[in-house]
Amino acid sequence: MADGDSDEGEDAFVGNSNPVAESFHSDAAKGEEPADVFSEKETSTTVNSSITTSNPKSNGAHSDDENDLFAEASVELSMENPSATAKPSGAESTRSLTPSTAATQPKSIEQLEEEEGKDNFDMDVAVTNPEKIGDGMNAYMAYKVSTRTTLPMFRNRTFSVWRRFSDFLGLYEKLSVKHSLNGCIIPPPPEKSVVGMTKVKVGKEDSSSADFVERRRAALERYLQRVVSHPSLLQDPDVREFLERDELPRAVGTHALSGAGFLKMINRASDAVNKMTIKINDSDTWFDDKLQEVESEELQLRKLHAVVDSLVNHRKELCGNTAVFAKSMAMLGTSEDNTALSRALSQLAEVEDKMETLHQEQAASDFFILAELLADYIRILGAVRGCFEQRMKTWQRWQEAQSTLQKKREAEAKLLWANKPDKLQQAKEEITEWEGKVTQYERDFDRMSVTVRKEFLRFEKEKSKDFKSQIVKYLESLLQSQQRLVKFWEAFLPEAKAIA
Amino acid sequence: MMEEAREGSLSVSVQTIRVTEAVRDGDALTFVVISQKLSGSGEYHVARTHEDFEWLQQCLFSQEVVPGILGVIFPPLPAKPQLNAPTKVLKQLGFLAMGEDWRTYCRALETYLQQVAAHTMLSKNKCLENFLTSSEPPGRQRVRKGIFNRLSQAMDGMRREGHKDVDDFFQTERDNNLTLTGCSKSATERFIDVVLTEQKLAVACGHFSTSLHLCVEQEEDSTVLAFSKICVKLSEVIDSIKRNFESVAENNLSTMGLGLDLESRYQEAEKEMLYRRTCKLVELETASRNAERAKPVKKAAMDELKVAAEKEFDHVSGVAKQEIARFHSARVELLRQALILWCEKQLETARDTSTRYSQHLQAFKELGE
């Protein structure tokens, strides 16, 4: 089995984590002391780990690998069964308070009991309190990263650290280096923005810098939430260190390798791969199909994002227009002789002012909820593509090893004929070496295929949940605005009627 | 052959005058005007073009020399609509060019007719009766020059708006009118911007909704299906948002927009009347000076002119005072109605939308995995 540390982590982790707003409030009701950051906010994305139903069947490929820590982790963690045997996860809605026990596979009694008794979440992170540190071009924003967890692998239950943007990038790079070759879909961090940051550094105290900081803070939070909800990544000590350690060594070299930069690398590599016209002889077309889906979906999301962007701009325009109109009505009101009419017009000006605020909030909602959601997924789809391409590279490596082995065998045959015993020995050694490699690479490829498949399904599930919860949030804000609008009009009607 | 404009009384009920629709006939619009007979025995149904309306307005201007006619605030007639130049017509007509099927424009014409018909002096004009009741379109004959020329004469020439008044009441009225004309014009223009943006938002939502449909996959796979369902549902939501914007914009332009436009044009009409009076004042002052300075041989003639000018000016001022009082109560009433109707419509739309959003939210929450 894997090392004892992760074992304990596994057990606690078996419980379902559903870090949604409702469950927080219910916890508060249970008497827990939620950290401020959590009770106030609705943790936006319900990116939670999938239901953990241990499913030994799909692990066939893994159980051979005793020494592979990663394989062990996969065994324990969710193995969503992609096929029809997947049972719909019962009451898994954003309202569910109990961890859904969609266990179709045999589970130990202890595991089941633990699940029942577990909290609704095991892990939650928040990024808050952006603070500007320093001045001028060397200034930077520090963000408070708070964690609340019941997982025993952490020293405390609630703790906070301060991190800067390059720390997040550094985390991403470490995770990429370690896990992308395993077929993991590594959540991509938000992009660097020279323009945005320069404004902040220079000290521009306007709404656009405030917007930029808020946008970045929210994006960093979503990024972290995705990382910790990924079962394998959460186990990574770098993640733990990121969340817990007081002082993090400054991540260097993140200038060149920002998230976008890394993705660009992958994209360039994928272009090269495509040019080599690699066609994996997949027994089923699943991987090809999915890759195509991903590519077309990325295009669609980009289109959607552009449309939402224009929506946001129009709303901002409406804000401006409404404000200007409000002023002109106010002027009309003050110039008016008839008292009742004058008052009604002034009231109207106030109503219009309030509507402007509503429009502002709605524009923010459009942007922060919808547009950012789409932007996130465009980036994530890039990461998914990268994952598929990694698999292709692994296959290629295996194929190349096979052809090298073939060449070595041919060389050996030639040597047999030529009768050169000393060289023959070397040739035999090389053949053994390459036979080992072929076996290893084949295993790597198979294992990677399984992981990629699993990761992809997890991604799809998360995507649906994410979109659903974000849209619910959007609708709630929409409804709230609308209800306030109704009140404004209701208040105004008597004023209009009072004109004589 | 049209009879000469004569005094008479209107045979239709003022409140029932309607301009029900605009029919497009090539490059021209024809408006259907309906009114109920006072006798209660039926209604009149006529078709009129903008030229016919202009003829009516000219008739009113060129009435027999009614003392003080210059003091009348003539109900403003909307400008002629250009059919094939949408941007130009928007600039020219503002709110009246917006809305479907020229509905807003028809309402403005209707208000014009009602205002003329409700005016004690103007309604007696036979032209109005002919306009509303004759099945034949009023002739395009030349209107008698008469007063109309004098009216236009009064308007050109030197700029006399700043000429100080002899009467405080009128001076105040002129000052207020100047402010209100500016304010209402500005408010109208700003409101047009608001409505145009709302319409743009509706269009953008339409694009969004359509694009979402393109994300739907015909897949068997349950996870892909789940996402497709989300896209479809979201598209329905965005569609609702679109319809909301369309309703809000329509409400805006058909009630408050129309009201502001009318207020704006009505203020302009008052401005013109005050200006005419000011011109008369100048005439009077000139005549007085002339009479004072006249050599004995011309003195009698000059005095006569002065007396005539005085009389005319007094008539005009008398009519003007009445008109102003009428005007103020009429416009307050118009604005009141516009505001109430606007509020009621927007409230209704807001409530409907709120219900719809609530349903969407519920449906979304129930979207199973």
PDB file of C-alpha atoms in Angstrom, chain A residues 83-305:
ATOM      1  CA  SER A  83     -20.200   3.431 -18.859  1.00  0.00           C
ATOM      2  CA  ALA A  84     -23.854   2.840 -18.282  1.00  0.00           C
ATOM      3  CA  THR A  85     -23.236   1.285 -14.919  1.00  0.00           C
ATOM      4  CA  ALA A  86     -22.737   4.708 -13.482  1.00  0.00           C
ATOM      5  CA  LYS A  87     -25.592   5.327 -11.175  1.00  0.00           C
ATOM      6  CA  PRO A  88     -26.911   8.865 -11.125  1.00  0.00           C
ATOM      7  CA  SER A  89     -25.532  10.324  -7.982  1.00  0.00           C
ATOM      8  CA  GLY A  90     -28.765  10.486  -6.114  1.00  0.00           C
ATOM      9  CA  ALA A  91     -29.395  13.715  -4.351  1.00  0.00           C
ATOM     10  CA  GLU A  92     -26.335  15.398  -5.696  1.00  0.00           C
ATOM     11  CA  SER A  93     -27.666  18.840  -6.217  1.00  0.00           C
ATOM     12  CA  THR A  94     -26.331  22.039  -4.839  1.00  0.00           C
ATOM     13  CA  ARG A  95     -28.724  21.611  -1.997  1.00  0.00           C
ATOM     14  CA  SER A  96     -27.709  18.201  -0.851  1.00  0.00           C
ATOM     15  CA  LEU A  97     -26.539  18.204   2.680  1.00  0.00           C
ATOM     16  CA  THR A  98     -25.685  14.594   2.951  1.00  0.00           C
ATOM     17  CA  PRO A  99     -22.869  13.137   0.966  1.00  0.00           C
ATOM     18  CA  SER A 100     -24.440  11.138  -1.750  1.00  0.00           C
ATOM     19  CA  THR A 101     -23.764   7.533  -1.375  1.00  0.00           C
ATOM     20  CA  ALA A 102     -24.177   6.406  -4.904  1.00  0.00           C
ATOM     21  CA  ALA A 103     -22.302   3.289  -4.075  1.00  0.00           C
ATOM     22  CA  THR A 104     -23.089   0.657  -6.578  1.00  0.00           C
ATOM     23  CA  GLN A 105     -19.891  -1.127  -5.786  1.00  0.00           C
ATOM     24  CA  PRO A 106     -19.204  -2.941  -2.587  1.00  0.00           C
ATOM     25  CA  LYS A 107     -17.882  -0.735   0.127  1.00  0.00           C
ATOM     26  CA  SER A 108     -16.644  -1.508   3.540  1.00  0.00           C
ATOM     27  CA  ILE A 109     -19.051  -0.783   6.325  1.00  0.00           C
ATOM     28  CA  GLU A 110     -16.509   1.474   7.917  1.00  0.00           C
ATOM     29  CA  GLN A 111     -16.149   3.531   4.792  1.00  0.00           C
ATOM     30  CA  LEU A 112     -19.874   3.968   4.498  1.00  0.00           C
ATOM     31  CA  GLU A 113     -20.206   4.978   8.080  1.00  0.00           C
ATOM     32  CA  GLU A 114     -17.429   7.448   7.709  1.00  0.00           C
ATOM     33  CA  GLU A 115     -19.123   8.973   4.738  1.00  0.00           C
ATOM     34  CA  GLU A 116     -22.353   9.440   6.604  1.00  0.00           C
ATOM     35  CA  GLY A 117     -20.687  11.035   9.503  1.00  0.00           C
ATOM     36  CA  LYS A 118     -18.382  13.256   7.531  1.00  0.00           C
ATOM     37  CA  ASP A 119     -18.874  16.928   7.043  1.00  0.00           C
ATOM     38  CA  ASN A 120     -20.159  18.063   3.748  1.00  0.00           C
ATOM     39  CA  PHE A 121     -16.809  19.398   2.802  1.00  0.00           C
ATOM     40  CA  ASP A 122     -13.325  18.348   3.458  1.00  0.00           C
ATOM     41  CA  MET A 123     -11.589  21.221   1.993  1.00  0.00           C
ATOM     42  CA  ASP A 124     -12.233  24.752   1.105  1.00  0.00           C
ATOM     43  CA  VAL A 125      -9.997  27.587   0.090  1.00  0.00           C
ATOM     44  CA  ALA A 126     -10.572  31.260  -0.344  1.00  0.00           C
ATOM     45  CA  VAL A 127      -8.457  34.071  -1.717  1.00  0.00           C
ATOM     46  CA  THR A 128      -9.199  37.421  -0.149  1.00  0.00           C
ATOM     47  CA  ASN A 129      -7.892  40.755   1.052  1.00  0.00           C
ATOM     48  CA  PRO A 130      -5.708  41.892  -1.786  1.00  0.00           C
ATOM     49  CA  GLU A 131      -3.118  44.279  -0.434  1.00  0.00           C
ATOM     50  CA  LYS A 132      -0.611  46.340  -2.237  1.00  0.00           C
ATOM     51  CA  ILE A 133       2.867  45.839  -0.875  1.00  0.00           C
ATOM     52  CA  GLY A 134       5.569  48.316  -1.670  1.00  0.00           C
ATOM     53  CA  ASP A 135       5.628  51.178  -4.109  1.00  0.00           C
ATOM     54  CA  GLY A 136       6.424  51.957  -7.668  1.00  0.00           C
ATOM     55  CA  MET A 137       7.421  49.343 -10.181  1.00  0.00           C
ATOM     56  CA  ASN A 138       8.556  46.906  -7.513  1.00  0.00           C
ATOM     57  CA  ALA A 139       5.185  46.869  -5.861  1.00  0.00           C
ATOM     58  CA  TYR A 140       3.045  43.787  -5.939  1.00  0.00           C
ATOM     59  CA  MET A 141      -0.294  42.566  -4.690  1.00  0.00           C
ATOM     60  CA  ALA A 142      -0.410  40.107  -1.846  1.00  0.00           C
ATOM     61  CA  TYR A 143      -3.441  37.905  -1.400  1.00  0.00           C
ATOM     62  CA  LYS A 144      -4.588  36.112   1.680  1.00  0.00           C
ATOM     63  CA  VAL A 145      -5.081  32.432   1.071  1.00  0.00           C
ATOM     64  CA  SER A 146      -7.283  30.847   3.707  1.00  0.00           C
ATOM     65  CA  THR A 147      -7.975  27.181   4.078  1.00  0.00           C
ATOM     66  CA  ARG A 148     -10.576  25.382   6.053  1.00  0.00           C
ATOM     67  CA  THR A 149     -10.344  21.667   6.147  1.00  0.00           C
ATOM     68  CA  THR A 150     -10.983  18.506   8.077  1.00  0.00           C
ATOM     69  CA  LEU A 151      -8.289  16.575   6.308  1.00  0.00           C
ATOM     70  CA  PRO A 152      -5.763  15.304   8.797  1.00  0.00           C
ATOM     71  CA  MET A 153      -2.849  15.816   6.463  1.00  0.00           C
ATOM     72  CA  PHE A 154      -2.902  19.446   7.398  1.00  0.00           C
ATOM     73  CA  ARG A 155      -1.574  20.702  10.655  1.00  0.00           C
ATOM     74  CA  ASN A 156      -4.597  22.797  11.530  1.00  0.00           C
ATOM     75  CA  ARG A 157      -8.222  23.020  10.618  1.00  0.00           C
ATOM     76  CA  THR A 158      -8.181  26.642   9.565  1.00  0.00           C
ATOM     77  CA  PHE A 159      -5.156  28.623   8.574  1.00  0.00           C
ATOM     78  CA  SER A 160      -4.070  31.458   6.329  1.00  0.00           C
ATOM     79  CA  VAL A 161      -1.005  32.481   4.453  1.00  0.00           C
ATOM     80  CA  TRP A 162      -0.080  35.370   2.219  1.00  0.00           C
ATOM     81  CA  ARG A 163       0.800  34.736  -1.390  1.00  0.00           C
ATOM     82  CA  ARG A 164       1.568  36.762  -4.451  1.00  0.00           C
ATOM     83  CA  PHE A 165       0.664  36.083  -8.040  1.00  0.00           C
ATOM     84  CA  SER A 166       4.020  34.594  -8.978  1.00  0.00           C
ATOM     85  CA  ASP A 167       3.563  32.067  -6.165  1.00  0.00           C
ATOM     86  CA  PHE A 168       0.434  30.805  -7.864  1.00  0.00           C
ATOM     87  CA  LEU A 169       2.261  30.541 -11.150  1.00  0.00           C
ATOM     88  CA  GLY A 170       5.085  28.730  -9.413  1.00  0.00           C
ATOM     89  CA  LEU A 171       2.630  26.207  -8.009  1.00  0.00           C
ATOM     90  CA  TYR A 172       1.205  25.621 -11.448  1.00  0.00           C
ATOM     91  CA  GLU A 173       4.607  24.952 -12.900  1.00  0.00           C
ATOM     92  CA  LYS A 174       5.576  22.522 -10.207  1.00  0.00           C
ATOM     93  CA  LEU A 175       2.340  20.632 -10.666  1.00  0.00           C
ATOM     94  CA  SER A 176       2.704  20.623 -14.424  1.00  0.00           C
ATOM     95  CA  VAL A 177       6.184  19.235 -14.286  1.00  0.00           C
ATOM     96  CA  LYS A 178       5.131  16.465 -11.988  1.00  0.00           C
ATOM     97  CA  HIS A 179       1.702  15.499 -13.162  1.00  0.00           C
ATOM     98  CA  SER A 180       1.146  16.374 -16.776  1.00  0.00           C
ATOM     99  CA  LEU A 181       3.178  13.401 -17.839  1.00  0.00           C
ATOM    100  CA  ASN A 182       0.769  11.241 -15.935  1.00  0.00           C
ATOM    101  CA  GLY A 183      -2.148  12.410 -17.986  1.00  0.00           C
ATOM    102  CA  CYS A 184      -3.574  14.775 -15.437  1.00  0.00           C
ATOM    103  CA  ILE A 185      -5.468  17.802 -16.512  1.00  0.00           C
ATOM    104  CA  ILE A 186      -3.712  20.504 -14.570  1.00  0.00           C
ATOM    105  CA  PRO A 187      -5.970  23.488 -13.892  1.00  0.00           C
ATOM    106  CA  PRO A 188      -4.424  26.528 -15.570  1.00  0.00           C
ATOM    107  CA  PRO A 189      -3.789  29.680 -13.564  1.00  0.00           C
ATOM    108  CA  PRO A 190      -5.032  33.111 -14.581  1.00  0.00           C
ATOM    109  CA  GLU A 191      -2.999  34.956 -17.143  1.00  0.00           C
ATOM    110  CA  LYS A 192      -0.373  37.513 -16.507  1.00  0.00           C
ATOM    111  CA  SER A 193      -1.283  41.019 -17.427  1.00  0.00           C
ATOM    112  CA  VAL A 194       1.406  43.599 -17.790  1.00  0.00           C
ATOM    113  CA  VAL A 195      -1.029  46.416 -18.451  1.00  0.00           C
ATOM    114  CA  GLY A 196      -3.250  45.559 -15.555  1.00  0.00           C
ATOM    115  CA  MET A 197      -0.472  45.202 -13.054  1.00  0.00           C
ATOM    116  CA  THR A 198       1.337  48.330 -14.168  1.00  0.00           C
ATOM    117  CA  LYS A 199      -1.740  50.384 -13.465  1.00  0.00           C
ATOM    118  CA  VAL A 200      -1.880  48.919  -9.996  1.00  0.00           C
ATOM    119  CA  LYS A 201       1.818  49.461  -9.374  1.00  0.00           C
ATOM    120  CA  VAL A 202       1.724  52.987 -10.574  1.00  0.00           C
ATOM    121  CA  GLY A 203      -1.001  53.567  -8.071  1.00  0.00           C
ATOM    122  CA  LYS A 204      -3.909  54.429 -10.259  1.00  0.00           C
ATOM    123  CA  GLU A 205      -6.774  54.562  -7.843  1.00  0.00           C
ATOM    124  CA  ASP A 206      -9.528  54.256 -10.371  1.00  0.00           C
ATOM    125  CA  SER A 207     -12.261  51.752 -10.879  1.00  0.00           C
ATOM    126  CA  SER A 208     -10.421  49.919 -13.634  1.00  0.00           C
ATOM    127  CA  SER A 209      -7.552  48.974 -11.320  1.00  0.00           C
ATOM    128  CA  ALA A 210     -10.016  47.967  -8.653  1.00  0.00           C
ATOM    129  CA  ASP A 211     -11.820  45.868 -11.229  1.00  0.00           C
ATOM    130  CA  PHE A 212      -8.571  44.316 -12.335  1.00  0.00           C
ATOM    131  CA  VAL A 213      -7.559  43.369  -8.811  1.00  0.00           C
ATOM    132  CA  GLU A 214     -10.966  41.921  -8.047  1.00  0.00           C
ATOM    133  CA  ARG A 215     -10.956  40.003 -11.280  1.00  0.00           C
ATOM    134  CA  ARG A 216      -7.559  38.562 -10.504  1.00  0.00           C
ATOM    135  CA  ARG A 217      -8.475  37.720  -6.923  1.00  0.00           C
ATOM    136  CA  ALA A 218     -11.579  35.849  -8.025  1.00  0.00           C
ATOM    137  CA  ALA A 219      -9.655  34.038 -10.744  1.00  0.00           C
ATOM    138  CA  LEU A 220      -6.942  32.985  -8.310  1.00  0.00           C
ATOM    139  CA  GLU A 221      -9.566  31.686  -5.964  1.00  0.00           C
ATOM    140  CA  ARG A 222     -11.255  29.623  -8.620  1.00  0.00           C
ATOM    141  CA  TYR A 223      -7.875  28.323  -9.681  1.00  0.00           C
ATOM    142  CA  LEU A 224      -7.025  27.146  -6.185  1.00  0.00           C
ATOM    143  CA  GLN A 225     -10.427  25.622  -5.710  1.00  0.00           C
ATOM    144  CA  ARG A 226      -9.960  23.590  -8.842  1.00  0.00           C
ATOM    145  CA  VAL A 227      -6.549  22.452  -7.708  1.00  0.00           C
ATOM    146  CA  VAL A 228      -7.672  21.282  -4.301  1.00  0.00           C
ATOM    147  CA  SER A 229     -10.732  19.563  -5.647  1.00  0.00           C
ATOM    148  CA  HIS A 230      -8.547  17.446  -7.884  1.00  0.00           C
ATOM    149  CA  PRO A 231      -7.968  14.260  -5.927  1.00  0.00           C
ATOM    150  CA  SER A 232      -4.424  13.594  -7.126  1.00  0.00           C
ATOM    151  CA  LEU A 233      -3.199  17.142  -7.006  1.00  0.00           C
ATOM    152  CA  LEU A 234      -4.423  17.661  -3.494  1.00  0.00           C
ATOM    153  CA  GLN A 235      -2.063  14.923  -2.402  1.00  0.00           C
ATOM    154  CA  ASP A 236       0.898  16.731  -3.833  1.00  0.00           C
ATOM    155  CA  PRO A 237       3.147  18.114  -1.079  1.00  0.00           C
ATOM    156  CA  ASP A 238       3.679  21.276  -3.099  1.00  0.00           C
ATOM    157  CA  VAL A 239       0.011  22.050  -2.793  1.00  0.00           C
ATOM    158  CA  ARG A 240       0.131  21.465   0.912  1.00  0.00           C
ATOM    159  CA  GLU A 241       3.144  23.663   1.199  1.00  0.00           C
ATOM    160  CA  PHE A 242       1.490  26.374  -0.809  1.00  0.00           C
ATOM    161  CA  LEU A 243      -1.475  26.417   1.498  1.00  0.00           C
ATOM    162  CA  GLU A 244       0.285  25.974   4.808  1.00  0.00           C
ATOM    163  CA  ARG A 245       3.795  27.265   4.771  1.00  0.00           C
ATOM    164  CA  ASP A 246       4.285  30.747   6.096  1.00  0.00           C
ATOM    165  CA  GLU A 247       7.107  31.828   3.857  1.00  0.00           C
ATOM    166  CA  LEU A 248       7.325  30.441   0.416  1.00  0.00           C
ATOM    167  CA  PRO A 249      10.602  30.684  -1.480  1.00  0.00           C
ATOM    168  CA  ARG A 250      10.136  33.173  -4.250  1.00  0.00           C
ATOM    169  CA  ALA A 251       9.191  31.426  -7.462  1.00  0.00           C
ATOM    170  CA  VAL A 252      11.713  32.423 -10.050  1.00  0.00           C
ATOM    171  CA  GLY A 253      11.640  32.044 -13.727  1.00  0.00           C
ATOM    172  CA  THR A 254       7.921  32.540 -13.867  1.00  0.00           C
ATOM    173  CA  HIS A 255       8.370  35.429 -16.215  1.00  0.00           C
ATOM    174  CA  ALA A 256       8.820  33.306 -19.238  1.00  0.00           C
ATOM    175  CA  LEU A 257       6.680  30.459 -18.095  1.00  0.00           C
ATOM    176  CA  SER A 258       3.446  32.123 -17.142  1.00  0.00           C
ATOM    177  CA  GLY A 259       0.413  29.954 -17.447  1.00  0.00           C
ATOM    178  CA  ALA A 260      -0.263  31.286 -20.881  1.00  0.00           C
ATOM    179  CA  GLY A 261       3.345  30.773 -21.841  1.00  0.00           C
ATOM    180  CA  PHE A 262       3.275  27.193 -20.766  1.00  0.00           C
ATOM    181  CA  LEU A 263       0.094  26.603 -22.654  1.00  0.00           C
ATOM    182  CA  LYS A 264       1.636  28.201 -25.693  1.00  0.00           C
ATOM    183  CA  MET A 265       4.458  25.707 -25.390  1.00  0.00           C
ATOM    184  CA  ILE A 266       2.012  22.898 -25.329  1.00  0.00           C
ATOM    185  CA  ASN A 267       0.197  24.324 -28.295  1.00  0.00           C
ATOM    186  CA  ARG A 268       3.384  24.649 -30.269  1.00  0.00           C
ATOM    187  CA  ALA A 269       4.304  21.126 -29.350  1.00  0.00           C
ATOM    188  CA  SER A 270       0.911  19.933 -30.404  1.00  0.00           C
ATOM    189  CA  ASP A 271       1.322  21.614 -33.744  1.00  0.00           C
ATOM    190  CA  ALA A 272       4.585  19.779 -34.193  1.00  0.00           C
ATOM    191  CA  VAL A 273       2.905  16.588 -33.185  1.00  0.00           C
ATOM    192  CA  ASN A 274       0.171  17.101 -35.709  1.00  0.00           C
ATOM    193  CA  LYS A 275       2.660  17.781 -38.409  1.00  0.00           C
ATOM    194  CA  MET A 276       4.212  14.411 -37.776  1.00  0.00           C
ATOM    195  CA  THR A 277       0.775  13.021 -38.562  1.00  0.00           C
ATOM    196  CA  ILE A 278       0.645  10.773 -35.587  1.00  0.00           C
ATOM    197  CA  LYS A 279      -2.287   8.493 -35.746  1.00  0.00           C
ATOM    198  CA  ILE A 280      -2.675   6.372 -32.722  1.00  0.00           C
ATOM    199  CA  ASN A 281      -4.205   3.093 -33.571  1.00  0.00           C
ATOM    200  CA  ASP A 282      -6.842   3.299 -30.924  1.00  0.00           C
ATOM    201  CA  SER A 283      -9.056   0.311 -30.599  1.00  0.00           C
ATOM    202  CA  ASP A 284     -11.970   2.637 -30.224  1.00  0.00           C
ATOM    203  CA  THR A 285     -12.298   6.142 -31.486  1.00  0.00           C
ATOM    204  CA  TRP A 286     -13.013   7.536 -28.048  1.00  0.00           C
ATOM    205  CA  PHE A 287      -9.845   9.629 -27.806  1.00  0.00           C
ATOM    206  CA  ASP A 288     -10.126  10.996 -31.296  1.00  0.00           C
ATOM    207  CA  ASP A 289     -13.774  11.822 -30.838  1.00  0.00           C
ATOM    208  CA  LYS A 290     -13.183  13.538 -27.546  1.00  0.00           C
ATOM    209  CA  LEU A 291     -10.289  15.576 -28.837  1.00  0.00           C
ATOM    210  CA  GLN A 292     -12.450  16.805 -31.682  1.00  0.00           C
ATOM    211  CA  GLU A 293     -15.204  17.665 -29.261  1.00  0.00           C
ATOM    212  CA  VAL A 294     -12.759  19.606 -27.153  1.00  0.00           C
ATOM    213  CA  GLU A 295     -11.482  21.566 -30.106  1.00  0.00           C
ATOM    214  CA  SER A 296     -14.907  22.494 -31.366  1.00  0.00           C
ATOM    215  CA  GLU A 297     -16.071  23.341 -27.878  1.00  0.00           C
ATOM    216  CA  GLU A 298     -13.146  25.670 -27.429  1.00  0.00           C
ATOM    217  CA  LEU A 299     -14.184  27.520 -30.569  1.00  0.00           C
ATOM    218  CA  GLN A 300     -17.760  27.755 -29.367  1.00  0.00           C
ATOM    219  CA  LEU A 301     -16.744  29.068 -25.989  1.00  0.00           C
ATOM    220  CA  ARG A 302     -14.571  31.687 -27.595  1.00  0.00           C
ATOM    221  CA  LYS A 303     -17.523  32.852 -29.619  1.00  0.00           C
ATOM    222  CA  LEU A 304     -19.717  32.913 -26.553  1.00  0.00           C
ATOM    223  CA  HIS A 305     -17.116  34.865 -24.689  1.00  0.00           C
TER     224      HIS A 305
END
